[in-house]
mmCIF file of C-alpha atoms in Angstrom:
data_model
loop_
_atom_site.group_PDB
_atom_site.id
_atom_site.type_symbol
_atom_site.label_atom_id
_atom_site.label_comp_id
_atom_site.label_asym_id
_atom_site.label_seq_id
_atom_site.Cartn_x
_atom_site.Cartn_y
_atom_site.Cartn_z
ATOM 1 C CA GLU A 1269 256.972 -103.671 187.035
ATOM 2 C CA LEU A 1270 256.295 -100.074 187.957
ATOM 3 C CA ASP A 1271 253.776 -99.637 190.803
ATOM 4 C CA LEU A 1272 252.074 -96.554 192.150
ATOM 5 C CA VAL A 1273 252.196 -97.491 195.872
ATOM 6 C CA ARG A 1274 248.980 -96.787 197.540
ATOM 7 C CA ARG A 1275 248.111 -97.206 201.274
ATOM 8 C CA GLU A 1276 246.895 -100.809 201.932
ATOM 9 C CA GLY A 1277 247.307 -101.764 198.227
ATOM 10 C CA ASN A 1278 247.748 -105.310 197.415
ATOM 11 C CA TYR A 1279 250.149 -105.684 194.465
ATOM 12 C CA GLY A 1280 249.896 -109.436 194.241
ATOM 13 C CA HIS A 1281 253.488 -110.543 195.091
ATOM 14 C CA PRO A 1282 254.271 -113.302 195.261
ATOM 15 C CA VAL A 1283 251.018 -114.743 193.852
ATOM 16 C CA VAL A 1284 251.223 -112.740 190.585
ATOM 17 C CA GLU A 1285 253.719 -110.793 188.570
ATOM 18 C CA GLY A 1286 252.842 -108.209 185.950
ATOM 19 C CA ILE A 1287 249.207 -107.083 185.206
ATOM 20 C CA PRO A 1288 246.854 -109.696 186.722
ATOM 21 C CA ASN A 1289 243.598 -107.889 185.766
ATOM 22 C CA ASP A 1290 242.215 -109.270 189.039
ATOM 23 C CA PRO A 1291 240.143 -107.109 191.381
ATOM 24 C CA ARG A 1292 242.037 -108.428 194.361
ATOM 25 C CA PHE A 1293 245.160 -106.688 193.236
ATOM 26 C CA VAL A 1294 246.400 -103.261 192.200
ATOM 27 C CA ASP A 1295 247.628 -103.463 188.618
ATOM 28 C CA PRO A 1296 251.051 -101.996 187.967
ATOM 29 C CA LEU A 1297 251.334 -98.801 185.775
ATOM 30 C CA TRP A 1298 253.831 -100.815 183.560
ATOM 31 C CA GLU A 1299 255.506 -104.161 183.361
ATOM 32 C CA SER A 1300 258.366 -105.373 181.301
ATOM 33 C CA GLY A 1301 256.791 -108.531 179.937
ATOM 34 C CA PRO A 1302 258.307 -111.922 179.847
ATOM 35 C CA VAL A 1303 261.979 -110.626 179.895
ATOM 36 C CA SER A 1304 262.867 -109.090 183.318
ATOM 37 C CA MET A 1305 264.921 -106.052 182.921
ATOM 38 C CA GLY A 1306 265.601 -106.119 186.717
ATOM 39 C CA PRO A 1307 264.702 -102.493 187.476
ATOM 40 C CA THR A 1308 267.233 -100.954 189.969
ATOM 41 C CA GLY A 1309 267.813 -97.260 190.624
ATOM 42 C CA LEU A 1310 265.256 -94.680 189.439
ATOM 43 C CA THR A 1311 264.999 -90.953 189.459
ATOM 44 C CA PHE A 1312 262.832 -88.111 188.229
ATOM 45 C CA TYR A 1313 264.796 -85.842 186.016
ATOM 46 C CA THR A 1314 264.704 -82.267 187.488
ATOM 47 C CA GLY A 1315 267.477 -80.515 185.656
ATOM 48 C CA ASP A 1316 267.357 -77.848 182.892
ATOM 49 C CA ARG A 1317 270.086 -79.121 180.523
ATOM 50 C CA LEU A 1318 267.835 -81.789 178.997
ATOM 51 C CA PRO A 1319 264.396 -79.928 178.807
ATOM 52 C CA GLU A 1320 262.853 -82.729 176.653
ATOM 53 C CA PHE A 1321 263.271 -85.009 179.853
ATOM 54 C CA LYS A 1322 261.924 -82.583 182.406
ATOM 55 C CA ASN A 1323 259.984 -84.447 185.138
ATOM 56 C CA ASP A 1324 260.303 -87.835 183.319
ATOM 57 C CA LEU A 1325 261.106 -90.872 185.382
ATOM 58 C CA PHE A 1326 264.322 -92.826 184.539
ATOM 59 C CA LEU A 1327 265.301 -96.373 185.647
ATOM 60 C CA CYS A 1328 268.113 -98.731 185.099
ATOM 61 C CA GLY A 1329 267.998 -102.430 184.271
ATOM 62 C CA VAL A 1330 270.489 -104.670 186.013
ATOM 63 C CA HIS A 1331 269.961 -107.491 183.611
ATOM 64 C CA THR A 1332 269.743 -105.580 180.386
ATOM 65 C CA GLY A 1333 271.886 -102.424 180.985
ATOM 66 C CA GLN A 1334 269.117 -100.387 179.479
ATOM 67 C CA LEU A 1335 268.198 -96.958 180.581
ATOM 68 C CA SER A 1336 264.399 -96.519 180.447
ATOM 69 C CA GLN A 1337 262.469 -93.239 180.256
ATOM 70 C CA VAL A 1338 258.905 -93.169 181.545
ATOM 71 C CA ARG A 1339 256.581 -90.179 181.020
ATOM 72 C CA LEU A 1340 253.750 -90.225 183.566
ATOM 73 C CA ALA A 1341 250.391 -88.489 182.639
ATOM 74 C CA ALA A 1342 249.780 -85.315 184.483
ATOM 75 C CA PRO A 1343 248.235 -84.166 186.793
ATOM 76 C CA SER A 1344 247.662 -87.395 188.736
ATOM 77 C CA PHE A 1345 250.614 -89.231 187.398
ATOM 78 C CA ASP A 1346 248.766 -92.565 187.830
ATOM 79 C CA ARG A 1347 249.305 -93.911 184.277
ATOM 80 C CA VAL A 1348 252.060 -94.241 181.758
ATOM 81 C CA GLU A 1349 251.799 -91.724 178.916
ATOM 82 C CA ALA A 1350 254.997 -92.889 177.113
ATOM 83 C CA MET A 1351 257.706 -95.393 177.598
ATOM 84 C CA ASN A 1352 261.139 -95.383 175.869
ATOM 85 C CA VAL A 1353 263.271 -98.461 176.782
ATOM 86 C CA GLU A 1354 265.845 -97.794 173.998
ATOM 87 C CA ILE A 1355 267.025 -94.344 174.911
ATOM 88 C CA LEU A 1356 270.594 -93.964 173.859
ATOM 89 C CA LYS A 1357 270.652 -97.838 173.622
ATOM 90 C CA ASP A 1358 274.218 -98.211 172.194
ATOM 91 C CA GLN A 1359 275.736 -95.459 174.400
ATOM 92 C CA VAL A 1360 274.467 -96.270 177.875
ATOM 93 C CA ASP A 1361 275.142 -99.204 180.190
ATOM 94 C CA CYS A 1362 272.888 -98.417 183.093
ATOM 95 C CA ARG A 1363 272.765 -101.291 185.533
ATOM 96 C CA LEU A 1364 272.817 -99.886 189.053
ATOM 97 C CA ASP A 1365 271.461 -96.402 189.484
ATOM 98 C CA VAL A 1366 270.485 -93.187 187.810
ATOM 99 C CA ALA A 1367 270.358 -89.705 189.323
ATOM 100 C CA SER A 1368 269.487 -86.086 188.282
ATOM 101 C CA GLY A 1369 272.652 -84.223 189.071
ATOM 102 C CA PRO A 1370 273.030 -80.725 190.520
ATOM 103 C CA ASP A 1371 274.667 -79.628 187.317
ATOM 104 C CA GLY A 1372 271.599 -80.551 185.260
ATOM 105 C CA ALA A 1373 273.010 -83.713 183.737
ATOM 106 C CA LEU A 1374 271.635 -87.196 184.075
ATOM 107 C CA TYR A 1375 274.116 -89.568 185.711
ATOM 108 C CA PHE A 1376 273.983 -93.441 185.527
ATOM 109 C CA THR A 1377 276.073 -96.212 186.836
ATOM 110 C CA ASN A 1378 277.168 -99.795 185.981
ATOM 111 C CA PHE A 1379 279.507 -102.088 187.827
ATOM 112 C CA THR A 1380 282.705 -100.203 186.843
ATOM 113 C CA ARG A 1381 281.949 -96.582 186.044
ATOM 114 C CA ILE A 1382 279.749 -93.539 186.293
ATOM 115 C CA GLY A 1383 278.363 -92.004 183.030
ATOM 116 C CA ARG A 1384 276.833 -88.686 182.253
ATOM 117 C CA ILE A 1385 274.116 -87.525 179.699
ATOM 118 C CA THR A 1386 274.258 -83.851 179.006
ATOM 119 C CA ARG A 1387 274.402 -81.131 176.376
#
């Protein structure tokens, strides 16, 4: 799940996972459903080479290898506006980390290599 962490927020762990719709807990902004992708590294894309991704959040899935793109709704960024879990699905194996590089590319890693998304 993807949580917006707030001071003194109770996110339910380990009592609940996902969206409990229970006033005792803060609901996550997003949850993967019954199949855990195992979110690992995440970053906001801040480069200029991929303008369609500017300010989007990216995260890797250790269990699935998928790179997910999350667009949070401005100006408060407290809800998911769009989610793309199949970005470059057949070209990317993102299991450990993702980073916005100083050259404007988006870098990702798996267990054996570092990859790059650029134009």
